Amino acid sequence: MQIMTLTINGTDVTAEVDERTLLLEFIRDVAGFTGTHNGCLEARCGCCSVEVDGDIVKSCNVLALQVAGRSVTTVEGLAPQRVAPLEHITTQSLAGMYRPLDALGAQDEDLHPLQAAFHKCHALQCGFCTPGMLMVLKDYLEDNPEPSRDDVRKAIAGNICRCTGYQHIVDAAMEAAQVMHPVTAPASDG
Ligand code: FES
Ligand code: FES
């Protein structure tokens, strides 16, 4: 067992972990960020995708100790107002700590543009794949301001959705790209 710290959505989380503890287990079972889902544990479905220092990883495929000291963003970090206070985290699971969005009076404009676009375009059904889709698309769209629909499909090739047929997910990504990278009008001469 070893003591390690991860910064998750801006909060330091310190815990004693086994050498075999997965990053996914640290995020869900130690820190209580249960928005990151376990769909296969075999690096196939993409449900567990998170950012580590700005790069997307499948957190079921990384040991927690491999990323000790680094900064992780999960789906909860996309809409920070949804995250419950975490000051007292030590080694306990805080599953269930998150307040429902409605209870906070949050609106679409409080969400990340991708979350709002998923809502608007009906891009989820059961929602199990959605956290991974959101994280992968956020990472992709930040670097690719004008994707084609084919580009978006390639970007989510490592993420499996069992419900939607992907059409509305691509719709949402195209919509979010416009919000994240608005076309700026050329400056007028005077
Ligand atoms: S749970 Fe990690 S890829 Fe499926
Ligand atoms: S919405 Fe159900 S798995 Fe994607």
Coordinates of C-alpha atoms and ligand atoms in Angstrom, one line a residue:
M1 CA 0.0 0.0 0.0
Q2 CA 1.2 3.5 -0.7
I3 CA -0.1 7.0 0.0
M4 CA -0.7 9.1 -3.1
T5 CA -2.4 12.3 -4.0
L6 CA -4.3 13.2 -7.2
T7 CA -5.9 16.5 -8.0
I8 CA -9.3 15.8 -9.3
N9 CA -11.4 18.6 -10.7
G10 CA -9.2 21.0 -8.8
T11 CA -9.4 19.3 -5.4
D12 CA -6.5 17.3 -3.9
V13 CA -7.5 13.8 -3.0
T14 CA -5.0 11.8 -0.8
A15 CA -5.5 8.2 -0.1
E16 CA -3.7 4.9 0.6
V17 CA -3.9 2.7 -2.4
D18 CA -2.9 -0.8 -3.4
E19 CA -0.4 -1.1 -6.2
R20 CA -3.1 -2.6 -8.4
T21 CA -5.7 0.1 -7.8
L22 CA -6.9 1.5 -11.1
L23 CA -7.2 5.2 -11.8
L24 CA -10.9 4.4 -12.5
E25 CA -11.2 2.9 -9.0
F26 CA -9.5 5.9 -7.4
I27 CA -11.8 8.3 -9.2
R28 CA -15.0 6.4 -8.3
D29 CA -14.4 4.5 -5.1
V30 CA -11.9 6.8 -3.3
A31 CA -12.8 10.3 -4.5
G32 CA -16.5 9.5 -5.2
F33 CA -16.7 11.0 -8.7
T34 CA -19.1 8.3 -9.9
G35 CA -19.8 10.1 -13.1
T36 CA -16.9 8.2 -14.6
H37 CA -18.4 4.8 -15.6
N38 CA -17.1 1.3 -15.7
G39 CA -18.4 -0.3 -18.9
C40 CA -15.9 -3.1 -19.6
L41 CA -12.6 -2.8 -17.7
E42 CA -10.9 -3.8 -20.9
A43 CA -10.1 -0.5 -22.5
R44 CA -12.8 -1.1 -25.2
C45 CA -15.9 1.0 -24.4
G46 CA -14.5 4.4 -23.5
C47 CA -17.1 5.0 -20.7
C48 CA -14.2 5.6 -18.2
S49 CA -12.5 8.3 -20.3
V50 CA -11.0 11.2 -18.3
E51 CA -8.4 13.9 -18.9
V52 CA -5.0 13.5 -17.2
D53 CA -3.0 16.8 -17.5
G54 CA -5.2 17.6 -20.5
D55 CA -4.8 14.3 -22.3
I56 CA -7.6 11.7 -22.7
V57 CA -7.0 8.3 -21.0
K58 CA -9.2 5.3 -20.4
S59 CA -9.0 5.2 -16.7
C60 CA -9.6 1.5 -16.5
N61 CA -6.3 1.0 -18.3
V62 CA -4.1 3.1 -16.0
L63 CA -2.9 2.4 -12.5
A64 CA -3.6 5.1 -10.0
L65 CA 0.0 5.2 -8.9
Q66 CA 1.1 5.8 -12.5
V67 CA -0.5 9.2 -12.4
A68 CA 0.2 10.2 -8.8
G69 CA 0.6 13.9 -8.4
R70 CA -1.1 14.7 -11.6
S71 CA -4.3 16.6 -12.4
V72 CA -7.4 14.7 -13.5
T73 CA -10.6 16.2 -15.0
T74 CA -13.7 14.0 -14.9
V75 CA -17.2 14.8 -16.3
E76 CA -18.1 16.5 -13.0
G77 CA -15.3 19.0 -13.8
L78 CA -17.2 20.2 -16.9
A79 CA -19.9 21.8 -14.8
P80 CA -18.1 22.8 -11.6
Q81 CA -21.3 24.1 -9.9
R82 CA -22.4 20.5 -9.7
V83 CA -19.6 19.3 -7.6
A84 CA -20.3 19.0 -3.8
P85 CA -17.7 20.4 -1.3
L86 CA -14.9 17.9 -1.1
E87 CA -12.6 19.5 1.6
H88 CA -13.0 16.6 4.0
I89 CA -12.0 13.8 1.6
T90 CA -9.4 11.5 3.0
T91 CA -9.7 7.9 2.1
Q92 CA -13.5 7.4 2.3
S93 CA -15.8 6.9 -0.6
L94 CA -18.1 9.9 -1.1
A95 CA -20.4 8.2 -3.6
G96 CA -23.8 9.9 -3.7
M97 CA -22.4 13.3 -2.6
Y98 CA -23.3 15.2 -5.7
R99 CA -26.3 17.4 -5.7
P100 CA -28.8 17.1 -8.6
L101 CA -28.5 19.8 -11.2
D102 CA -32.1 20.8 -10.7
A103 CA -31.7 21.3 -7.0
L104 CA -29.1 24.0 -7.8
G105 CA -31.4 25.8 -10.2
A106 CA -28.8 25.3 -12.9
Q107 CA -29.7 26.0 -16.5
D108 CA -28.2 25.0 -19.8
E109 CA -26.1 28.1 -19.8
D110 CA -24.4 26.9 -16.6
L111 CA -23.3 23.7 -18.4
H112 CA -20.3 23.1 -20.7
P113 CA -21.4 23.8 -24.3
L114 CA -21.1 20.0 -25.0
Q115 CA -23.4 19.2 -22.1
A116 CA -25.9 21.8 -23.2
A117 CA -25.7 20.5 -26.8
F118 CA -26.2 16.9 -25.7
H119 CA -29.3 18.1 -23.8
K120 CA -30.6 20.1 -26.7
C121 CA -30.0 17.4 -29.4
H122 CA -31.2 14.5 -27.3
A123 CA -27.8 12.8 -27.6
L124 CA -28.3 10.3 -24.8
Q125 CA -30.7 7.6 -23.9
C126 CA -29.5 5.5 -20.9
G127 CA -26.6 7.9 -20.5
F128 CA -24.1 5.2 -19.6
C129 CA -21.7 6.2 -22.3
T130 CA -22.3 9.9 -22.0
P131 CA -19.5 10.9 -19.5
G132 CA -16.9 9.3 -21.7
M133 CA -18.4 10.8 -24.9
L134 CA -18.3 14.2 -23.3
M135 CA -14.7 14.0 -22.2
V136 CA -13.4 12.7 -25.5
L137 CA -15.4 15.2 -27.5
K138 CA -14.3 18.1 -25.2
D139 CA -10.7 17.1 -25.7
Y140 CA -11.2 16.7 -29.5
L141 CA -13.2 19.9 -30.1
E142 CA -10.8 22.1 -28.1
D143 CA -8.1 21.3 -30.7
N144 CA -10.4 21.0 -33.8
P145 CA -12.6 24.0 -34.3
E146 CA -14.2 23.0 -37.5
P147 CA -14.7 19.2 -37.6
S148 CA -16.8 17.4 -40.3
R149 CA -19.3 14.8 -39.2
D150 CA -16.9 12.1 -40.3
D151 CA -14.1 13.7 -38.1
V152 CA -16.4 13.6 -35.1
R153 CA -17.3 9.9 -35.8
K154 CA -13.6 9.1 -35.9
A155 CA -13.0 11.1 -32.7
I156 CA -15.5 8.9 -30.8
A157 CA -14.4 5.6 -32.5
G158 CA -13.1 4.4 -29.2
N159 CA -16.4 5.1 -27.4
I160 CA -19.3 2.6 -27.6
C161 CA -22.9 3.7 -27.3
R162 CA -25.4 0.9 -27.1
C163 CA -28.5 3.1 -27.5
T164 CA -28.4 6.1 -29.7
G165 CA -27.1 5.1 -33.1
Y166 CA -24.6 7.9 -32.7
Q167 CA -26.6 10.3 -35.0
H168 CA -27.6 12.7 -32.2
I169 CA -24.2 12.5 -30.6
V170 CA -22.7 13.8 -33.8
D171 CA -25.4 16.4 -34.1
A172 CA -24.5 17.6 -30.5
A173 CA -20.8 17.7 -31.2
M174 CA -21.3 19.8 -34.4
E175 CA -23.5 22.2 -32.4
A176 CA -21.0 22.4 -29.5
A177 CA -18.2 23.1 -31.9
Q178 CA -19.9 26.3 -33.1
V179 CA -20.4 27.4 -29.5
M180 CA -16.9 26.6 -28.4
H181 CA -15.3 28.2 -31.5
P182 CA -17.7 31.0 -32.7
V183 CA -16.8 32.4 -36.0
T184 CA -15.6 35.9 -35.4
A185 CA -16.7 38.6 -37.8
P186 CA -13.8 40.4 -39.5
A187 CA -13.0 43.8 -37.9
S188 CA -14.6 46.7 -39.7
D189 CA -12.4 49.5 -41.0
G190 CA -14.1 52.2 -39.1
Ligands
FES1 S1 -14.4 0.8 -18.7 FE1 -12.6 1.6 -19.5 S2 -12.8 1.4 -21.7 FE2 -14.5 0.4 -20.9
FES2 S1 -26.9 6.4 -24.3 FE1 -27.0 4.4 -23.6 S2 -25.0 3.6 -24.0 FE2 -25.0 5.6 -25.0

